[in-house]
Amino acid sequence: MAPTPDPREHHAAGRTRDLVGKPASLIPTPALVVETQALEHNLRLMSGFFAGRHARLRPHFKSHKCVTIARRQIESGNAVGITCAKLSEAEVLAAGGIRDILIANQIVGQDKVARVAELARRCRLAVAVDDESQVRQLSAALAGARARVGVLVEVDIGLARCGVPPGERALEVARAAAAAPGLDFLGVQAYEGHCITVLDPEERRRQVLASMQKAVDTRRLIEASGQPVRVLSGGGTGTYDMTGLMDGVDEIQAGSYALMDHYYAKRRPEFAIALSVITTVISSNGSDHAVLDVGVKGVGADLGPPVLADRPEDVISRFESEEHASVNVVGPPMKVGDRVRLFPSHGCTTCNLHRRLFAVRDGIVEDVWAIEGSGCLD
Ligand SMILES: Cc1ncc(COP(=O)(O)O)c(C=O)c1O
């Protein structure tokens, strides 16, 4: 794999390296910014929650796609490794020195399983499966590879995405994985993503515990068959303090907590929104209408438009253009050249649009981090 370019070298304006140590007000917009104090608060809070508990964190890379943040998540403690969604993300993580990686997805296709076998030589690698055909493909790719790959059987506990139904079918796939040369059957994966949107925490807890219990029961069924289960991995930012306390759950795959966004902030107010997109007003009528220099090519909008971080009375009135955001100005007028901070609705899809993240502390650019996993889709 080609070495990751230094993000400070390849900024179009050629000024990025020079910005370290300078005021954040000099960063060319639109730009993705992380407030490092807020990030550190979030990492401390999440890793602190798992101190002295059975379950460990396996933070999800898909949220930020930044290897520097992944390393910090591990360094902040109580984490066993990193989760990611895609094989190419796992390759980026391994190149960045992450040694224990779970791809929480099914890997399908001859080219892909060959890459899995190659990657497994460089890190401890596990993948999810939900069918014997995936097990066979993986096992065949590992023949003669001098590497082994861990396997988790994914169980669908209500999200209606990947996964076998809880119970006997999971046991069948687990048996196939346990018998397959080159593979180590590790356990079960289950993601209760259908519950995280529930705003009321008590109602969310009720739904999460009921869903996740299906995964725990499946684990017990596999164990009762004589097949040891080392790991049940699942959970996220919306459920870490629910799923993470359940008997039989070993790993929590939370990712959004590191950077957060305004959608998750309503559900998880204990974490600070560390991620923003700074923009510039490029047009204004001086009263109720202004336009910012960012659109859907710079802010993920799948969970709605961004909000103005420092001007809560103003709203984004149109957010469908590629490079423009229209603001309905209710507060003090906006002038051309003003800088405006936006909180995205969805940090995960926003980070995937950017190549670099400006780390800012007390208004000063502390560093510029590559978003190595940006655009990693395969
Ligand atoms: C497999 C899996 N695990 C965990 C998560 C949790 O992520 P978050 O921290 O964003 O809730 C997700 C989110 O999409 C996921 O797909």
mmCIF file of C-alpha atoms and ligand atoms in Angstrom:
data_model
loop_
_atom_site.group_PDB
_atom_site.id
_atom_site.type_symbol
_atom_site.label_atom_id
_atom_site.label_comp_id
_atom_site.label_asym_id
_atom_site.label_seq_id
_atom_site.Cartn_x
_atom_site.Cartn_y
_atom_site.Cartn_z
ATOM 1 C CA MET A 1 0.000 0.000 0.000
ATOM 2 C CA ALA A 2 1.295 3.485 -0.839
ATOM 3 C CA PRO A 3 2.443 5.426 2.236
ATOM 4 C CA THR A 4 -0.145 7.822 3.640
ATOM 5 C CA PRO A 5 0.683 11.323 2.434
ATOM 6 C CA ASP A 6 1.391 13.820 5.160
ATOM 7 C CA PRO A 7 -1.807 15.902 5.293
ATOM 8 C CA ARG A 8 0.280 18.964 6.023
ATOM 9 C CA GLU A 9 2.055 18.581 2.677
ATOM 10 C CA HIS A 10 -0.807 18.209 0.249
ATOM 11 C CA HIS A 11 -3.279 20.880 1.183
ATOM 12 C CA ALA A 12 -4.362 22.695 -1.959
ATOM 13 C CA ALA A 13 -3.417 26.054 -0.496
ATOM 14 C CA GLY A 14 -0.009 24.681 0.443
ATOM 15 C CA ARG A 15 -0.327 26.430 3.786
ATOM 16 C CA THR A 16 -1.514 23.678 6.054
ATOM 17 C CA ARG A 17 1.806 22.896 7.734
ATOM 18 C CA ASP A 18 2.348 26.565 8.416
ATOM 19 C CA LEU A 19 -0.901 26.689 10.360
ATOM 20 C CA VAL A 20 0.317 24.577 13.280
ATOM 21 C CA GLY A 21 0.734 26.946 16.217
ATOM 22 C CA LYS A 22 -1.357 29.644 14.510
ATOM 23 C CA PRO A 23 -4.919 30.822 15.295
ATOM 24 C CA ALA A 24 -7.689 28.564 13.976
ATOM 25 C CA SER A 25 -9.175 31.668 12.348
ATOM 26 C CA LEU A 26 -6.508 31.246 9.630
ATOM 27 C CA ILE A 27 -7.637 27.754 8.536
ATOM 28 C CA PRO A 28 -8.979 27.924 4.954
ATOM 29 C CA THR A 29 -12.681 27.002 4.903
ATOM 30 C CA PRO A 30 -14.600 24.807 4.734
ATOM 31 C CA ALA A 31 -12.522 22.691 7.090
ATOM 32 C CA LEU A 32 -13.109 19.895 9.544
ATOM 33 C CA VAL A 33 -12.019 20.755 13.072
ATOM 34 C CA VAL A 34 -11.743 18.740 16.268
ATOM 35 C CA GLU A 35 -11.601 20.550 19.596
ATOM 36 C CA THR A 36 -8.967 18.475 21.346
ATOM 37 C CA GLN A 37 -10.177 19.226 24.873
ATOM 38 C CA ALA A 38 -13.669 17.979 23.994
ATOM 39 C CA LEU A 39 -12.179 14.881 22.340
ATOM 40 C CA GLU A 40 -10.069 14.170 25.426
ATOM 41 C CA HIS A 41 -13.136 14.578 27.668
ATOM 42 C CA ASN A 42 -15.046 12.071 25.530
ATOM 43 C CA LEU A 43 -12.222 9.520 25.482
ATOM 44 C CA ARG A 44 -11.729 9.807 29.266
ATOM 45 C CA LEU A 45 -15.434 9.475 29.974
ATOM 46 C CA MET A 46 -15.912 6.379 27.812
ATOM 47 C CA SER A 47 -12.768 4.533 28.853
ATOM 48 C CA GLY A 48 -13.437 5.496 32.497
ATOM 49 C CA PHE A 49 -16.871 3.875 32.298
ATOM 50 C CA PHE A 50 -15.257 0.524 31.540
ATOM 51 C CA ALA A 51 -12.671 0.713 34.321
ATOM 52 C CA GLY A 52 -13.176 -2.230 36.658
ATOM 53 C CA ARG A 53 -15.918 -3.750 34.522
ATOM 54 C CA HIS A 54 -15.905 -7.017 32.607
ATOM 55 C CA ALA A 55 -16.704 -5.590 29.166
ATOM 56 C CA ARG A 56 -13.957 -3.843 27.184
ATOM 57 C CA LEU A 57 -14.131 -1.223 24.474
ATOM 58 C CA ARG A 58 -13.432 -1.983 20.854
ATOM 59 C CA PRO A 59 -13.957 1.532 19.399
ATOM 60 C CA HIS A 60 -15.446 1.754 15.913
ATOM 61 C CA PHE A 61 -13.135 3.391 13.344
ATOM 62 C CA LYS A 62 -15.928 4.163 10.868
ATOM 63 C CA SER A 63 -16.955 7.191 12.929
ATOM 64 C CA HIS A 64 -13.801 9.266 12.444
ATOM 65 C CA LYS A 65 -11.612 7.158 10.117
ATOM 66 C CA CYS A 66 -8.558 8.822 11.652
ATOM 67 C CA VAL A 67 -5.740 6.541 12.834
ATOM 68 C CA THR A 68 -4.464 9.166 15.299
ATOM 69 C CA ILE A 69 -7.829 9.110 17.084
ATOM 70 C CA ALA A 70 -7.946 5.291 16.980
ATOM 71 C CA ARG A 71 -4.539 5.177 18.689
ATOM 72 C CA ARG A 72 -5.751 7.644 21.317
ATOM 73 C CA GLN A 73 -8.851 5.539 21.936
ATOM 74 C CA ILE A 74 -6.652 2.557 22.695
ATOM 75 C CA GLU A 75 -4.186 4.584 24.764
ATOM 76 C CA SER A 76 -6.989 6.007 26.885
ATOM 77 C CA GLY A 77 -7.509 2.516 28.276
ATOM 78 C CA ASN A 78 -9.915 -0.403 28.699
ATOM 79 C CA ALA A 79 -9.872 -1.108 24.958
ATOM 80 C CA VAL A 80 -8.910 -4.427 23.386
ATOM 81 C CA GLY A 81 -8.585 -3.254 19.799
ATOM 82 C CA ILE A 82 -10.464 -1.441 17.063
ATOM 83 C CA THR A 83 -13.638 -2.255 15.124
ATOM 84 C CA CYS A 84 -14.035 -1.184 11.516
ATOM 85 C CA ALA A 85 -16.629 -1.655 8.797
ATOM 86 C CA LYS A 86 -14.510 -2.239 5.710
ATOM 87 C CA LEU A 87 -11.493 -4.287 4.699
ATOM 88 C CA SER A 88 -9.722 -1.205 3.339
ATOM 89 C CA GLU A 89 -10.243 0.495 6.726
ATOM 90 C CA ALA A 90 -8.615 -2.506 8.387
ATOM 91 C CA GLU A 91 -5.668 -2.216 5.974
ATOM 92 C CA VAL A 92 -5.272 1.456 6.879
ATOM 93 C CA LEU A 93 -5.460 0.645 10.596
ATOM 94 C CA ALA A 94 -2.831 -2.104 10.325
ATOM 95 C CA ALA A 95 -0.549 0.238 8.358
ATOM 96 C CA GLY A 96 -1.017 2.720 11.213
ATOM 97 C CA GLY A 97 0.166 0.209 13.813
ATOM 98 C CA ILE A 98 -3.172 -1.040 15.201
ATOM 99 C CA ARG A 99 -2.581 -4.666 16.101
ATOM 100 C CA ASP A 100 -6.043 -6.059 16.925
ATOM 101 C CA ILE A 101 -8.801 -5.403 14.392
ATOM 102 C CA LEU A 102 -12.376 -6.635 13.983
ATOM 103 C CA ILE A 103 -14.076 -6.072 10.636
ATOM 104 C CA ALA A 104 -17.683 -6.087 11.823
ATOM 105 C CA ASN A 105 -18.941 -7.103 8.409
ATOM 106 C CA GLN A 106 -19.068 -10.006 5.991
ATOM 107 C CA ILE A 107 -16.156 -10.160 3.544
ATOM 108 C CA VAL A 108 -17.243 -11.610 0.221
ATOM 109 C CA GLY A 109 -15.371 -12.230 -3.049
ATOM 110 C CA GLN A 110 -12.120 -13.954 -4.054
ATOM 111 C CA ASP A 111 -10.134 -10.721 -4.235
ATOM 112 C CA LYS A 112 -11.328 -9.631 -0.813
ATOM 113 C CA VAL A 113 -10.653 -12.893 1.009
ATOM 114 C CA ALA A 114 -7.166 -12.944 -0.543
ATOM 115 C CA ARG A 115 -6.614 -9.494 0.987
ATOM 116 C CA VAL A 116 -7.925 -10.775 4.324
ATOM 117 C CA ALA A 117 -5.350 -13.583 4.245
ATOM 118 C CA GLU A 118 -2.586 -11.097 3.452
ATOM 119 C CA LEU A 119 -3.696 -8.659 6.162
ATOM 120 C CA ALA A 120 -3.920 -11.426 8.765
ATOM 121 C CA ARG A 121 -0.140 -11.772 8.538
ATOM 122 C CA ARG A 122 0.235 -8.221 9.826
ATOM 123 C CA CYS A 123 -2.296 -8.029 12.695
ATOM 124 C CA ARG A 124 -4.726 -10.029 14.791
ATOM 125 C CA LEU A 125 -7.745 -9.975 12.509
ATOM 126 C CA ALA A 126 -11.330 -11.092 12.979
ATOM 127 C CA VAL A 127 -14.341 -10.821 10.662
ATOM 128 C CA ALA A 128 -18.084 -11.363 10.921
ATOM 129 C CA VAL A 129 -19.880 -14.139 9.024
ATOM 130 C CA ASP A 130 -23.532 -15.091 8.700
ATOM 131 C CA ASP A 131 -23.379 -17.964 6.226
ATOM 132 C CA GLU A 132 -21.342 -21.121 5.601
ATOM 133 C CA SER A 133 -20.373 -19.867 2.115
ATOM 134 C CA GLN A 134 -18.409 -16.982 3.668
ATOM 135 C CA VAL A 135 -16.717 -19.440 6.018
ATOM 136 C CA ARG A 136 -15.692 -21.658 3.088
ATOM 137 C CA GLN A 137 -14.317 -18.726 1.063
ATOM 138 C CA LEU A 138 -12.297 -17.386 3.973
ATOM 139 C CA SER A 139 -10.961 -20.804 4.882
ATOM 140 C CA ALA A 140 -9.901 -21.511 1.285
ATOM 141 C CA ALA A 141 -8.078 -18.183 1.079
ATOM 142 C CA LEU A 142 -6.162 -19.001 4.249
ATOM 143 C CA ALA A 143 -4.894 -22.349 2.975
ATOM 144 C CA GLY A 144 -1.109 -22.054 3.004
ATOM 145 C CA ALA A 145 -1.265 -18.417 4.128
ATOM 146 C CA ARG A 146 0.605 -18.959 7.414
ATOM 147 C CA ALA A 147 -1.989 -16.816 9.169
ATOM 148 C CA ARG A 148 -5.275 -17.383 10.956
ATOM 149 C CA VAL A 149 -8.412 -15.277 11.047
ATOM 150 C CA GLY A 150 -10.896 -15.023 13.904
ATOM 151 C CA VAL A 151 -14.575 -15.411 13.098
ATOM 152 C CA LEU A 152 -17.644 -14.035 14.855
ATOM 153 C CA VAL A 153 -21.069 -15.279 13.839
ATOM 154 C CA GLU A 154 -23.310 -12.261 13.385
ATOM 155 C CA VAL A 155 -26.791 -12.578 14.837
ATOM 156 C CA ASP A 156 -29.646 -10.292 13.760
ATOM 157 C CA ILE A 157 -31.320 -9.146 16.966
ATOM 158 C CA GLY A 158 -33.783 -6.747 15.321
ATOM 159 C CA LEU A 159 -31.850 -4.351 13.081
ATOM 160 C CA ALA A 160 -32.834 -6.384 10.001
ATOM 161 C CA ARG A 161 -29.412 -5.924 8.459
ATOM 162 C CA CYS A 162 -26.858 -8.737 8.300
ATOM 163 C CA GLY A 163 -26.912 -11.698 10.644
ATOM 164 C CA VAL A 164 -28.530 -15.082 11.122
ATOM 165 C CA PRO A 165 -31.613 -15.346 13.330
ATOM 166 C CA PRO A 166 -30.767 -15.984 16.995
ATOM 167 C CA GLY A 167 -30.645 -19.623 18.075
ATOM 168 C CA GLU A 168 -30.062 -22.834 16.124
ATOM 169 C CA ARG A 169 -29.031 -21.213 12.839
ATOM 170 C CA ALA A 170 -26.226 -19.335 14.615
ATOM 171 C CA LEU A 171 -25.065 -22.617 16.123
ATOM 172 C CA GLU A 172 -24.885 -24.202 12.651
ATOM 173 C CA VAL A 173 -22.694 -21.388 11.297
ATOM 174 C CA ALA A 174 -20.580 -21.433 14.479
ATOM 175 C CA ARG A 175 -19.964 -25.178 13.995
ATOM 176 C CA ALA A 176 -18.923 -24.600 10.383
ATOM 177 C CA ALA A 177 -16.505 -21.847 11.463
ATOM 178 C CA ALA A 178 -15.059 -23.934 14.280
ATOM 179 C CA ALA A 179 -14.366 -26.801 11.861
ATOM 180 C CA ALA A 180 -12.872 -24.659 9.079
ATOM 181 C CA PRO A 181 -9.075 -24.836 8.606
ATOM 182 C CA GLY A 182 -7.357 -21.487 9.051
ATOM 183 C CA LEU A 183 -10.225 -19.974 11.049
ATOM 184 C CA ASP A 184 -10.645 -19.538 14.796
ATOM 185 C CA PHE A 185 -14.248 -19.399 15.914
ATOM 186 C CA LEU A 186 -14.251 -16.598 18.496
ATOM 187 C CA GLY A 187 -17.885 -15.982 19.225
ATOM 188 C CA VAL A 188 -20.867 -13.817 18.390
ATOM 189 C CA GLN A 189 -21.469 -10.321 17.072
ATOM 190 C CA ALA A 190 -24.797 -8.524 17.423
ATOM 191 C CA TYR A 191 -25.533 -4.843 16.866
ATOM 192 C CA GLU A 192 -28.660 -3.335 18.425
ATOM 193 C CA GLY A 193 -28.618 -0.348 16.062
ATOM 194 C CA HIS A 194 -32.420 -0.279 15.784
ATOM 195 C CA CYS A 195 -32.606 0.843 19.430
ATOM 196 C CA ILE A 196 -30.173 3.765 19.409
ATOM 197 C CA THR A 197 -32.627 6.188 17.863
ATOM 198 C CA VAL A 198 -34.958 5.896 20.869
ATOM 199 C CA LEU A 199 -34.714 9.256 22.664
ATOM 200 C CA ASP A 200 -36.064 8.259 26.060
ATOM 201 C CA PRO A 201 -33.180 6.513 27.865
ATOM 202 C CA GLU A 202 -35.422 4.215 29.916
ATOM 203 C CA GLU A 203 -37.354 3.071 26.868
ATOM 204 C CA ARG A 204 -34.041 2.655 25.009
ATOM 205 C CA ARG A 205 -32.674 0.546 27.866
ATOM 206 C CA ARG A 206 -35.763 -1.677 27.826
ATOM 207 C CA GLN A 207 -35.466 -2.289 24.090
ATOM 208 C CA VAL A 208 -31.678 -2.714 24.170
ATOM 209 C CA LEU A 209 -31.738 -5.284 26.967
ATOM 210 C CA ALA A 210 -34.523 -7.274 25.300
ATOM 211 C CA SER A 211 -32.713 -7.288 21.930
ATOM 212 C CA MET A 212 -29.261 -8.000 23.266
ATOM 213 C CA GLN A 213 -30.573 -10.836 25.441
ATOM 214 C CA LYS A 214 -31.217 -12.741 22.189
ATOM 215 C CA ALA A 215 -27.490 -12.561 21.447
ATOM 216 C CA VAL A 216 -26.583 -13.634 24.982
ATOM 217 C CA ASP A 217 -29.019 -16.575 24.756
ATOM 218 C CA THR A 218 -27.439 -17.562 21.437
ATOM 219 C CA ARG A 219 -24.033 -17.434 23.050
ATOM 220 C CA ARG A 220 -25.266 -19.749 25.811
ATOM 221 C CA LEU A 221 -26.748 -22.131 23.242
ATOM 222 C CA ILE A 222 -23.412 -22.384 21.419
ATOM 223 C CA GLU A 223 -21.565 -22.878 24.720
ATOM 224 C CA ALA A 224 -24.042 -25.567 25.782
ATOM 225 C CA SER A 225 -23.200 -27.437 22.565
ATOM 226 C CA GLY A 226 -19.610 -27.721 23.830
ATOM 227 C CA GLN A 227 -18.213 -24.967 21.624
ATOM 228 C CA PRO A 228 -16.460 -22.299 23.727
ATOM 229 C CA VAL A 229 -17.422 -18.656 23.005
ATOM 230 C CA ARG A 230 -14.679 -16.170 23.842
ATOM 231 C CA VAL A 231 -16.388 -12.987 22.698
ATOM 232 C CA LEU A 232 -19.806 -11.407 22.356
ATOM 233 C CA SER A 233 -19.199 -8.070 20.636
ATOM 234 C CA GLY A 234 -21.794 -5.348 19.978
ATOM 235 C CA GLY A 235 -23.135 -2.081 21.325
ATOM 236 C CA GLY A 236 -22.522 1.530 20.454
ATOM 237 C CA THR A 237 -22.480 5.062 21.805
ATOM 238 C CA GLY A 238 -26.237 5.024 22.409
ATOM 239 C CA THR A 239 -26.125 1.780 24.376
ATOM 240 C CA TYR A 240 -22.662 1.439 25.961
ATOM 241 C CA ASP A 241 -23.945 1.788 29.539
ATOM 242 C CA MET A 242 -26.779 -0.672 28.900
ATOM 243 C CA THR A 243 -25.276 -3.405 26.721
ATOM 244 C CA GLY A 244 -21.893 -2.871 28.412
ATOM 245 C CA LEU A 245 -23.292 -3.985 31.780
ATOM 246 C CA MET A 246 -24.958 -7.170 30.564
ATOM 247 C CA ASP A 247 -23.796 -10.543 31.712
ATOM 248 C CA GLY A 248 -22.386 -12.350 28.686
ATOM 249 C CA VAL A 249 -21.313 -9.238 26.741
ATOM 250 C CA ASP A 250 -17.547 -8.775 26.336
ATOM 251 C CA GLU A 251 -16.935 -5.929 23.884
ATOM 252 C CA ILE A 252 -18.592 -2.613 23.079
ATOM 253 C CA GLN A 253 -18.081 -1.229 19.574
ATOM 254 C CA ALA A 254 -18.908 2.436 20.282
ATOM 255 C CA GLY A 255 -17.439 4.942 17.838
ATOM 256 C CA SER A 256 -19.449 8.167 17.684
ATOM 257 C CA TYR A 257 -18.638 9.144 21.280
ATOM 258 C CA ALA A 258 -15.168 10.384 20.280
ATOM 259 C CA LEU A 259 -16.288 13.247 18.038
ATOM 260 C CA MET A 260 -20.080 13.284 18.438
ATOM 261 C CA ASP A 261 -22.648 15.187 16.348
ATOM 262 C CA HIS A 262 -25.875 17.037 17.069
ATOM 263 C CA TYR A 263 -28.057 13.962 16.430
ATOM 264 C CA TYR A 264 -26.226 11.880 19.023
ATOM 265 C CA ALA A 265 -25.856 14.831 21.438
ATOM 266 C CA LYS A 266 -29.631 14.665 22.074
ATOM 267 C CA ARG A 267 -29.232 11.055 23.149
ATOM 268 C CA ARG A 268 -25.862 11.250 24.832
ATOM 269 C CA PRO A 269 -25.490 14.705 26.455
ATOM 270 C CA GLU A 270 -22.604 13.488 28.633
ATOM 271 C CA PHE A 271 -20.301 13.611 25.582
ATOM 272 C CA ALA A 272 -19.229 16.937 24.082
ATOM 273 C CA ILE A 273 -19.554 17.739 20.390
ATOM 274 C CA ALA A 274 -15.870 17.865 19.451
ATOM 275 C CA LEU A 275 -16.363 17.918 15.668
ATOM 276 C CA SER A 276 -17.314 20.983 13.664
ATOM 277 C CA VAL A 277 -17.018 22.263 10.141
ATOM 278 C CA ILE A 278 -15.844 25.835 9.960
ATOM 279 C CA THR A 279 -17.245 27.809 7.069
ATOM 280 C CA THR A 280 -17.206 31.334 5.672
ATOM 281 C CA VAL A 281 -20.138 33.564 4.745
ATOM 282 C CA ILE A 282 -19.729 34.098 0.988
ATOM 283 C CA SER A 283 -22.960 36.013 0.364
ATOM 284 C CA SER A 284 -25.378 37.954 2.550
ATOM 285 C CA ASN A 285 -28.274 40.344 2.096
ATOM 286 C CA GLY A 286 -27.266 41.934 5.391
ATOM 287 C CA SER A 287 -30.501 40.982 7.074
ATOM 288 C CA ASP A 288 -32.236 37.589 6.981
ATOM 289 C CA HIS A 289 -30.341 35.605 4.322
ATOM 290 C CA ALA A 290 -26.726 34.453 4.167
ATOM 291 C CA VAL A 291 -24.871 31.696 2.325
ATOM 292 C CA LEU A 292 -21.999 29.603 3.687
ATOM 293 C CA ASP A 293 -19.257 28.004 1.587
ATOM 294 C CA VAL A 294 -20.163 24.388 2.322
ATOM 295 C CA GLY A 295 -22.808 21.961 1.101
ATOM 296 C CA VAL A 296 -23.339 18.233 1.012
ATOM 297 C CA LYS A 297 -19.797 17.688 -0.308
ATOM 298 C CA GLY A 298 -18.425 18.922 3.027
ATOM 299 C CA VAL A 299 -21.034 17.974 5.635
ATOM 300 C CA GLY A 300 -22.851 14.640 5.817
ATOM 301 C CA ALA A 301 -26.594 15.318 5.646
ATOM 302 C CA ASP A 302 -28.117 11.846 5.865
ATOM 303 C CA LEU A 303 -29.474 12.635 9.348
ATOM 304 C CA GLY A 304 -30.524 16.177 8.441
ATOM 305 C CA PRO A 305 -28.784 19.515 7.913
ATOM 306 C CA PRO A 306 -26.058 20.751 10.242
ATOM 307 C CA VAL A 307 -26.803 23.302 12.965
ATOM 308 C CA LEU A 308 -24.980 26.552 13.681
ATOM 309 C CA ALA A 309 -22.831 25.873 16.725
ATOM 310 C CA ASP A 310 -22.598 29.439 18.040
ATOM 311 C CA ARG A 311 -25.826 30.975 16.696
ATOM 312 C CA PRO A 312 -28.650 28.766 17.954
ATOM 313 C CA GLU A 313 -31.340 31.245 16.800
ATOM 314 C CA ASP A 314 -30.334 30.868 13.130
ATOM 315 C CA VAL A 315 -31.221 27.828 11.033
ATOM 316 C CA ILE A 316 -29.914 26.292 7.836
ATOM 317 C CA SER A 317 -32.913 26.791 5.566
ATOM 318 C CA ARG A 318 -31.596 24.931 2.508
ATOM 319 C CA PHE A 319 -28.976 22.204 2.563
ATOM 320 C CA GLU A 320 -29.094 20.410 -0.749
ATOM 321 C CA SER A 321 -26.434 22.167 -2.838
ATOM 322 C CA GLU A 322 -23.008 20.658 -3.208
ATOM 323 C CA GLU A 323 -21.117 23.751 -2.045
ATOM 324 C CA HIS A 324 -23.673 26.121 -0.491
ATOM 325 C CA ALA A 325 -25.680 26.283 2.725
ATOM 326 C CA SER A 326 -28.434 28.898 2.979
ATOM 327 C CA VAL A 327 -29.030 30.384 6.418
ATOM 328 C CA ASN A 328 -32.213 31.976 7.677
ATOM 329 C CA VAL A 329 -30.631 34.690 9.828
ATOM 330 C CA VAL A 330 -32.669 35.613 12.886
ATOM 331 C CA GLY A 331 -29.834 36.716 15.167
ATOM 332 C CA PRO A 332 -27.330 39.508 14.444
ATOM 333 C CA PRO A 333 -26.742 40.008 10.688
ATOM 334 C CA MET A 334 -23.990 38.011 9.017
ATOM 335 C CA LYS A 335 -21.390 39.850 6.965
ATOM 336 C CA VAL A 336 -19.526 38.465 3.981
ATOM 337 C CA GLY A 337 -16.291 37.013 5.374
ATOM 338 C CA ASP A 338 -17.707 36.062 8.783
ATOM 339 C CA ARG A 339 -16.712 32.589 9.916
ATOM 340 C CA VAL A 340 -19.456 30.245 11.081
ATOM 341 C CA ARG A 341 -19.048 26.934 12.902
ATOM 342 C CA LEU A 342 -21.415 24.079 12.022
ATOM 343 C CA PHE A 343 -22.158 20.950 14.027
ATOM 344 C CA PRO A 344 -22.963 18.098 11.577
ATOM 345 C CA SER A 345 -25.987 15.890 12.161
ATOM 346 C CA HIS A 346 -23.838 12.859 11.429
ATOM 347 C CA GLY A 347 -20.120 12.862 12.214
ATOM 348 C CA CYS A 348 -19.468 9.501 10.512
ATOM 349 C CA THR A 349 -20.577 10.562 7.029
ATOM 350 C CA THR A 350 -18.958 13.994 7.480
ATOM 351 C CA CYS A 351 -15.497 12.616 8.287
ATOM 352 C CA ASN A 352 -15.675 10.412 5.208
ATOM 353 C CA LEU A 353 -15.848 13.574 3.073
ATOM 354 C CA HIS A 354 -12.588 15.075 4.367
ATOM 355 C CA ARG A 355 -8.901 14.191 4.093
ATOM 356 C CA ARG A 356 -7.654 16.037 7.152
ATOM 357 C CA LEU A 357 -8.778 17.102 10.558
ATOM 358 C CA PHE A 358 -7.481 20.281 12.164
ATOM 359 C CA ALA A 359 -6.880 19.644 15.871
ATOM 360 C CA VAL A 360 -7.554 22.893 17.714
ATOM 361 C CA ARG A 361 -6.950 23.710 21.372
ATOM 362 C CA ASP A 362 -7.963 27.059 22.830
ATOM 363 C CA GLY A 363 -8.294 28.557 19.370
ATOM 364 C CA ILE A 364 -4.810 27.496 18.224
ATOM 365 C CA VAL A 365 -4.082 24.807 15.616
ATOM 366 C CA GLU A 366 -2.282 22.116 17.586
ATOM 367 C CA ASP A 367 -1.845 19.612 14.768
ATOM 368 C CA VAL A 368 -3.306 18.374 11.481
ATOM 369 C CA TRP A 369 -4.354 14.732 11.428
ATOM 370 C CA ALA A 370 -4.830 12.627 8.322
ATOM 371 C CA ILE A 371 -8.227 10.970 7.905
ATOM 372 C CA GLU A 372 -6.615 7.888 6.407
ATOM 373 C CA GLY A 373 -9.861 5.950 6.118
ATOM 374 C CA SER A 374 -11.685 8.676 4.206
ATOM 375 C CA GLY A 375 -13.161 7.138 1.045
ATOM 376 C CA CYS A 376 -12.268 3.582 2.143
ATOM 377 C CA LEU A 377 -15.347 1.787 0.874
ATOM 378 C CA ASP A 378 -14.071 -1.584 -0.353
HETATM 379 C C1 LIG B 1 -21.538 -2.948 13.689
HETATM 380 C C2 LIG B 1 -21.637 -1.665 14.436
HETATM 381 N N1 LIG B 1 -21.214 -1.638 15.708
HETATM 382 C C3 LIG B 1 -21.290 -0.524 16.440
HETATM 383 C C4 LIG B 1 -21.797 0.656 15.922
HETATM 384 C C5 LIG B 1 -21.915 1.800 16.867
HETATM 385 O O1 LIG B 1 -21.524 3.009 16.503
HETATM 386 P P1 LIG B 1 -21.947 4.330 17.268
HETATM 387 O O2 LIG B 1 -20.936 4.575 18.304
HETATM 388 O O3 LIG B 1 -21.954 5.325 16.186
HETATM 389 O O4 LIG B 1 -23.308 4.138 17.878
HETATM 390 C C6 LIG B 1 -22.246 0.674 14.590
HETATM 391 C C7 LIG B 1 -22.805 1.892 13.999
HETATM 392 O O5 LIG B 1 -23.261 1.986 12.894
HETATM 393 C C8 LIG B 1 -22.162 -0.521 13.836
HETATM 394 O O6 LIG B 1 -22.602 -0.564 12.565
#
